[in-house]
XYZ file of C-alpha atoms in Angstrom:
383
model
C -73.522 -2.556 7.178
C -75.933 -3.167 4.669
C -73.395 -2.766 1.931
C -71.171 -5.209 3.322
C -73.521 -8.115 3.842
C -74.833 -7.692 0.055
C -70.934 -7.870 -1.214
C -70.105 -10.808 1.326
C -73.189 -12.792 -0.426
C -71.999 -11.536 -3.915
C -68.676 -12.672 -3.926
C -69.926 -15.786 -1.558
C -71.856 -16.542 -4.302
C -69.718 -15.591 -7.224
C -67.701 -18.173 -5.538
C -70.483 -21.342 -5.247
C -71.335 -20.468 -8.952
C -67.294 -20.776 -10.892
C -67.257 -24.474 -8.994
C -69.849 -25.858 -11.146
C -68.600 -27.957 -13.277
C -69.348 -27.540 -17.150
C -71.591 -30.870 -18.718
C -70.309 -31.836 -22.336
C -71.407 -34.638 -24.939
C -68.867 -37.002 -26.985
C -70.008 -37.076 -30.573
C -68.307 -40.370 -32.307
C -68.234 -40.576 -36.293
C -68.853 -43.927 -37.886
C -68.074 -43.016 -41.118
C -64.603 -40.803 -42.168
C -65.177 -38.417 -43.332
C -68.950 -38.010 -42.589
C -70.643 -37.238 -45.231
C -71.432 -33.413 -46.107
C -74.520 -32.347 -45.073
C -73.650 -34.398 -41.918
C -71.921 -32.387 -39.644
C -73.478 -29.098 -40.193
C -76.435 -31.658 -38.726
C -74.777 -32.649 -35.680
C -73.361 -29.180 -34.950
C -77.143 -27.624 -34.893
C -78.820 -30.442 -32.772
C -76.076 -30.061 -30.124
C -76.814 -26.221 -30.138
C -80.378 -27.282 -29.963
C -80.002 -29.292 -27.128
C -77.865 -26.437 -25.251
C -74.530 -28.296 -24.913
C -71.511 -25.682 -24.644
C -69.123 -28.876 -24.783
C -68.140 -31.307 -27.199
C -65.787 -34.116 -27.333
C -64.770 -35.710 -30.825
C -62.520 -39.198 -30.819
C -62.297 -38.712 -34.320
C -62.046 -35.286 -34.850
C -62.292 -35.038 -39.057
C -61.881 -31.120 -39.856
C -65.427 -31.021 -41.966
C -66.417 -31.617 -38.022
C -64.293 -28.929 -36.453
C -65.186 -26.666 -39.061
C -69.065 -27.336 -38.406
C -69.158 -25.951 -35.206
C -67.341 -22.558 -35.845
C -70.426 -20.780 -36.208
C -71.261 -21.870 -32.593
C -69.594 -21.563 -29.382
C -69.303 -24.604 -28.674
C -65.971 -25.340 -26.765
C -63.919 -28.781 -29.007
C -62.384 -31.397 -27.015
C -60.015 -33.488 -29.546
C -58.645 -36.400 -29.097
C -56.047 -38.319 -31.408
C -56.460 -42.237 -31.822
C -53.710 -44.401 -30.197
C -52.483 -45.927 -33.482
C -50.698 -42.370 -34.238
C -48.844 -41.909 -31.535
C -45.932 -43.737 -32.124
C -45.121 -41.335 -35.565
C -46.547 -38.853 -33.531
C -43.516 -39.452 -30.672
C -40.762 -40.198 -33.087
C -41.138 -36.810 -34.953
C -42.144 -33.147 -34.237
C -42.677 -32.336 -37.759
C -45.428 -35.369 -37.499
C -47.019 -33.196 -34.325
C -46.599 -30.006 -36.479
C -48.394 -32.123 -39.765
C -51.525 -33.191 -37.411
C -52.125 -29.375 -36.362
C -51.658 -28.350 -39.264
C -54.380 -30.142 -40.943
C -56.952 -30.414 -38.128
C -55.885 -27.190 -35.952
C -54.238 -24.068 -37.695
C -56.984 -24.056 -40.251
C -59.927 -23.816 -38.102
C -58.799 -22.352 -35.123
C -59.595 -19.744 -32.833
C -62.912 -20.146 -34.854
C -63.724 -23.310 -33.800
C -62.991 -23.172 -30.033
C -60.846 -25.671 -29.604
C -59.557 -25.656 -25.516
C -57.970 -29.152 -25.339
C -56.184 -32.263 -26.995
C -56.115 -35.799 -25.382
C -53.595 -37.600 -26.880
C -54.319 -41.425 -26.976
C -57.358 -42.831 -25.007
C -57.002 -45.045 -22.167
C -53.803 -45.844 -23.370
C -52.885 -48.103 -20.379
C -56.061 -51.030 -20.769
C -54.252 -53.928 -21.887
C -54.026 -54.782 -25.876
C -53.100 -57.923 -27.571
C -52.476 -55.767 -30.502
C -49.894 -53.317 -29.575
C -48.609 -51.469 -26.715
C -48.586 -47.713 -26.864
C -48.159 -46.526 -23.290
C -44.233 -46.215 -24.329
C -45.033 -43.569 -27.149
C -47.420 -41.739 -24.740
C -45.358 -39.170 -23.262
C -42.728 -37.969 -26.367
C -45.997 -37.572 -28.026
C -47.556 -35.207 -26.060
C -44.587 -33.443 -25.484
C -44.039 -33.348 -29.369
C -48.132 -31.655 -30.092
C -47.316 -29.019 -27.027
C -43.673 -28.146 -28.444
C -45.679 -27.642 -32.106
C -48.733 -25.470 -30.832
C -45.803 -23.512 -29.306
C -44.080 -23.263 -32.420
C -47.198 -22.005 -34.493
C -47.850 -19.425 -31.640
C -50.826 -21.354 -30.246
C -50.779 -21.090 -26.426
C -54.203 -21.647 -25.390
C -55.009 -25.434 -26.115
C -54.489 -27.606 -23.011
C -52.673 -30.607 -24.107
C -53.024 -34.277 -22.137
C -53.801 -37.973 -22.297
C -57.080 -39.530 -21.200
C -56.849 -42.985 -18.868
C -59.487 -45.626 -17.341
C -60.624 -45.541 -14.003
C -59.805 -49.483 -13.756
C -57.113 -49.935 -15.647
C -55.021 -46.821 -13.544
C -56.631 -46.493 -10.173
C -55.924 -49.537 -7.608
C -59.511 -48.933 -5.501
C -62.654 -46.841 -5.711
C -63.318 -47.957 -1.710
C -62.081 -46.424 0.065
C -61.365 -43.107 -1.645
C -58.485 -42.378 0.721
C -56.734 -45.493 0.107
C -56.509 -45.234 -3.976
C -53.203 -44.720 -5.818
C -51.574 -44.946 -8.969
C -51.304 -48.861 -10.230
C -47.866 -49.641 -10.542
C -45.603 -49.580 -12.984
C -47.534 -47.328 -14.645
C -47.961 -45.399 -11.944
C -44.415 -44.020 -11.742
C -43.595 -44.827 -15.290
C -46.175 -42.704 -17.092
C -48.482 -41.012 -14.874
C -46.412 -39.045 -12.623
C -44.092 -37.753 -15.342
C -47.134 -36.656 -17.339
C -48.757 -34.862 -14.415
C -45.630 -33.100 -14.221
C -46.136 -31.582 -17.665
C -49.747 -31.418 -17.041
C -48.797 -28.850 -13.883
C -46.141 -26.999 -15.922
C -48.267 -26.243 -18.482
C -51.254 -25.876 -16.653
C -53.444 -28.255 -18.500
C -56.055 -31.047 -17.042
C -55.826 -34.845 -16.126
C -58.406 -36.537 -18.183
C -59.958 -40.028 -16.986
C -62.508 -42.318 -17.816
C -65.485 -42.959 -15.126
C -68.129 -45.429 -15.091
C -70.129 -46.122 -12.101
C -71.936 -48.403 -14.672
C -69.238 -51.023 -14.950
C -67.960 -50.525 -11.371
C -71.317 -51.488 -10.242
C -71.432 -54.646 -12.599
C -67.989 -55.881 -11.210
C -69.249 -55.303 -7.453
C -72.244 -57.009 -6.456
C -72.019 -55.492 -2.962
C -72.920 -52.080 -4.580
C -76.877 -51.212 -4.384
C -78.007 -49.942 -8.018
C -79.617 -47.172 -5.970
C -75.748 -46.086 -5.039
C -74.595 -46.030 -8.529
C -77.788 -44.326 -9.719
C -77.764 -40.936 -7.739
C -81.032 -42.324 -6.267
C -81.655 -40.891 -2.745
C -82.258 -43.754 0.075
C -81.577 -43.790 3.816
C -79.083 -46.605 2.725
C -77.606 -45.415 -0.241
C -74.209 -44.147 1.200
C -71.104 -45.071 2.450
C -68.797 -43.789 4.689
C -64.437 -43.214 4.451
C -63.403 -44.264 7.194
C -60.366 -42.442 7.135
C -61.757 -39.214 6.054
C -65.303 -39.442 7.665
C -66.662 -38.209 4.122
C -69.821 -40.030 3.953
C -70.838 -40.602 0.304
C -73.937 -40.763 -1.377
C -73.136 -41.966 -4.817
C -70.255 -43.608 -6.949
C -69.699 -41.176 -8.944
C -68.437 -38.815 -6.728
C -66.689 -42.016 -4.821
C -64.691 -42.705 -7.617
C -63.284 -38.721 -8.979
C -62.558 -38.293 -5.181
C -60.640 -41.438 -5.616
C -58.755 -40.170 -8.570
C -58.128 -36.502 -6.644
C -56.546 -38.930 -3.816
C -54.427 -40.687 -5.951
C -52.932 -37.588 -7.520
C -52.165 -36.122 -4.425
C -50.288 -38.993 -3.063
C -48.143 -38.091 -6.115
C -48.545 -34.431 -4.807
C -50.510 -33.384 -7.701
C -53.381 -32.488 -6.048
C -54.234 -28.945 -7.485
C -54.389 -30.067 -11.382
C -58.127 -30.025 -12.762
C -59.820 -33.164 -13.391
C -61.627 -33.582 -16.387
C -64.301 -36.540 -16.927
C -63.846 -37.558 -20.402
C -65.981 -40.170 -20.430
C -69.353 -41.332 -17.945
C -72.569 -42.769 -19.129
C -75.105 -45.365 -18.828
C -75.694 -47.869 -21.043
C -79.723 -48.289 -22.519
C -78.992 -51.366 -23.899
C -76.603 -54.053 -23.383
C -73.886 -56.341 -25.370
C -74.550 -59.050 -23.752
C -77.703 -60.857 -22.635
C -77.049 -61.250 -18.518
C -76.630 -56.960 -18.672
C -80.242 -56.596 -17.513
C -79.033 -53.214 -15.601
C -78.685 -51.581 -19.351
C -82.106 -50.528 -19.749
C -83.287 -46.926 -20.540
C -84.903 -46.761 -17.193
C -81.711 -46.725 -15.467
C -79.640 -44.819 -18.098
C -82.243 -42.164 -17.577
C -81.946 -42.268 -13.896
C -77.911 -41.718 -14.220
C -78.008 -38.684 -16.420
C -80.875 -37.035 -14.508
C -78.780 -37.938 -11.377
C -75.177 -36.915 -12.411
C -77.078 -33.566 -13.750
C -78.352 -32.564 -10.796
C -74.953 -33.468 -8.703
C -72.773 -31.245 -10.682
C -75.656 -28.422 -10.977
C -75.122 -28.589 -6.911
C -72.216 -27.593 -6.997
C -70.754 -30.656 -4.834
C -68.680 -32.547 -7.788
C -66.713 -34.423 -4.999
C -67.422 -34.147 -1.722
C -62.971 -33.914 -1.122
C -62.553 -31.153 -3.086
C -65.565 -28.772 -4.405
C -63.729 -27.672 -7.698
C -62.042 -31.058 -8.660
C -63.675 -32.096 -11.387
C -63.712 -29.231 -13.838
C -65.494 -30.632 -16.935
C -67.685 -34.041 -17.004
C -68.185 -35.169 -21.027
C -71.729 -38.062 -21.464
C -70.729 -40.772 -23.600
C -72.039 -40.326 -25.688
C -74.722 -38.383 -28.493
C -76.084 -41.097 -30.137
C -76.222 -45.005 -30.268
C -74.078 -47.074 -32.619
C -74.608 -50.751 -34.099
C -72.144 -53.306 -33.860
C -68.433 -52.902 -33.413
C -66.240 -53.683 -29.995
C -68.227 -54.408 -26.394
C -68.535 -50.684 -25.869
C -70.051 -49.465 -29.207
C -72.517 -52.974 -29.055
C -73.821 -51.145 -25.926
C -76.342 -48.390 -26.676
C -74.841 -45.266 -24.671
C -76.360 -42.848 -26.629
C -78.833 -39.977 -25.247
C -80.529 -40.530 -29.400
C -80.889 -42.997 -31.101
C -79.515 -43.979 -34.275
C -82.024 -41.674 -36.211
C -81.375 -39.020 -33.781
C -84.537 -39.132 -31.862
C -84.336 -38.271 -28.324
C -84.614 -41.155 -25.942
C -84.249 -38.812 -22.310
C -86.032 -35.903 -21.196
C -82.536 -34.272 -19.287
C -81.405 -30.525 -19.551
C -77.491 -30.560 -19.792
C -77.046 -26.934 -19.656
C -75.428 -26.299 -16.097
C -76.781 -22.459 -16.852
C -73.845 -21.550 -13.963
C -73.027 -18.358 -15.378
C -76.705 -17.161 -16.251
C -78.367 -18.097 -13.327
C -75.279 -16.432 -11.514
C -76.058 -13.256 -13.325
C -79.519 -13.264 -12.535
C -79.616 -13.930 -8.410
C -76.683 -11.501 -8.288
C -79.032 -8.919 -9.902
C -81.956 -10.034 -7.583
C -79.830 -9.591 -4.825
C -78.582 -6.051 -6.233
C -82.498 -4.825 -6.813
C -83.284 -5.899 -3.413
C -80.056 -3.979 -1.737
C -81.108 -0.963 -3.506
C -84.164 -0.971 -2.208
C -84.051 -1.646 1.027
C -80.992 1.155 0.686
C -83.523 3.663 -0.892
C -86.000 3.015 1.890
C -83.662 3.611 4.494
C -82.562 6.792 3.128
C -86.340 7.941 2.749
C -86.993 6.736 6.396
C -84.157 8.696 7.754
C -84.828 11.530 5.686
C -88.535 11.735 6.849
C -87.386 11.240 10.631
C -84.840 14.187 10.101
C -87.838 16.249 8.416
C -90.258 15.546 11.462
């Protein structure tokens, strides 16, 4: 009896512990390529800081290569300006991998490829959602054809510019056209070659676009008031975050995709803001976020639909920027420019260690309440 209850609370545990969703960083270059001595730098301080994640938009191999000593898993992603020679030519797909894969990998871990990034928010510049799919299809049919089989390959979208509603979460689908244009052939691939969707979430500029939405909701910040409930599901909800992924797992499965992984490829809150009236950009707040969205996904209760939906969640991002588009004049950073720390937060989810360790608690306990029971009985049979 004693031996069953220990290895129903192993595995019962085993079980909570796998769901926990891993907690990366995106590290953005300004400068290409960075300078030498650079990214043997920003390899070290992410060790440092206990991150087993990384995302790089602009993934320059002196980067790749930096972190080959670690083991650090790489999350690449290829701008939006190459896709269209990347979809009008394999041996462009094969070129790319070549230069920024084959070299460096399997020592620098490299699990996964987004090709394009938020390909679908609209651009007076050029459209590339057209060139999204014969791309990816062209880097998968290459990293078959150098033997390379374990590198997930997929496309990373916005929340808003590809879901039609965070509220409720049972009511969000696919925004059409691209809905049936782009996204459900691409799932397709995603499920038959069992790789992730990737998305873009951002409580922080849901929250600025809905003034009905208490900052305490989109901060993780427990309140008698801070929820709300589906009421089609009955899921009450106690922050955005988890409102909004649980709106992207609905959407998928109205396309009846609903057992790919979910990867958050981008969340954050800004510490400063581009724009004088964005007096919710403070460090205070961005603080409050990370410390929050920490401590959901150490709980183990990512979304409250489905408990292993969201498989990875990457912080925009390691350190501030100056300047540049609406996002990079925001300060999203966790450092600052000079790489000084600006939150006290521990990223490491520590799933798998502190797994280890209550499992061998549990297992030192069970043997000795074992070996006491056997000395018991033995001392009863004696007398």
């Amino acid at each position: 009896m004693a031996s069953f209850l220990f290895l129903s609370l192993l595995f019962s545990f085993l079980h909570f512990t796998s769901s926990i969703p891993s907690i990366g960083i995106t590290y953005s270059s300004t400068v290409s390529p960075p300078p030498p001595p650079f990214p043997a730098k920003v390899s070290s301080l992410i060790s440092a800081l206990k991150i087993t994640s990384v995302r790089l938009p602009d993934p320059d191999p002196s980067l790749i290569k930096a972190f080959a000593p670690t083991n650090t898993s790489l999350f690449l992603s290829i701008s939006n300006s190459h896709l269209p020679a990347l979809a009008s030519n394999g041996s462009v797909a094969l070129s790319w991998l070549r230069r920024h894969v084959l070299p460096l990998y399997p020592r620098s871990k490299i699990s996964l490829i987004s090709v394009g990034n938020t390909v679908l928010d609209s651009t007076t510049i050029q459209d590339f959602s057209p060139f999204l799919l014969p791309a990816t299809r062209n880097l998968h049919h290459a990293l078959q054809e150098l033997g390379i089989n374990k590198i997930q390959i997929s496309a990373t979208f916005s929340f808003f510019s590809t879901i039609t509603t965070a509220f409720p979460p049972s009511s969000a689908v696919f925004q059409q056209p691209a809905g049936d244009l782009i996204i459900k052939p691409l799932l397709q691939f995603l499920e038959q070659t069992n790789s992730s969707f990737l998305i873009n979430i951002y409580p922080y500029n849901l929250f600025r676009l809905n003034s009905e939405i208490p900052i305490g909701f989109a901060l993780f910040q427990d309140n008698p008031f801070n929820f709300r409930d589906d009421p089609v599901t009955g899921i009450r909800y106690f922050n955005l975050f988890a409102m909004m992924a649980d709106a992207v797992l609905t959407a998928m499965a109205a396309m009846g995709y609903q057992n790919i992984p979910v990867v958050v490829a981008e969340t954050g809150w800004p510490s400063g803001g581009s724009q004088a009236e964005e007096v919710e950009a403070n460090g205070v707040y961005a603080e409050m976020y990370l410390k929050g969205l920490v401590r959901h996904l150490k709980s183990g209760a990512a979304t409250p639909l489905k408990k292993d939906g969201v498989a990875e969640v990457y912080v925009y991002e390691l350190m501030d920027h100056s300047g540049g588009d609406n996002e990079r004049g925001r300060k999203w950073g966790i450092l600052t420019e000079n790489m000084t720390m600006k939150y006290n937060v521990e990223f490491s989810s520590g799933a798998k260690n502190s797994g280890i360790c209550l499992v061998a608690i549990w297992f030192t306990n069970w043997l000795l309440i074992t070996s006491m029971n056997l000395i018991l009985g033995f001392v009863g049979i004696q007398g």
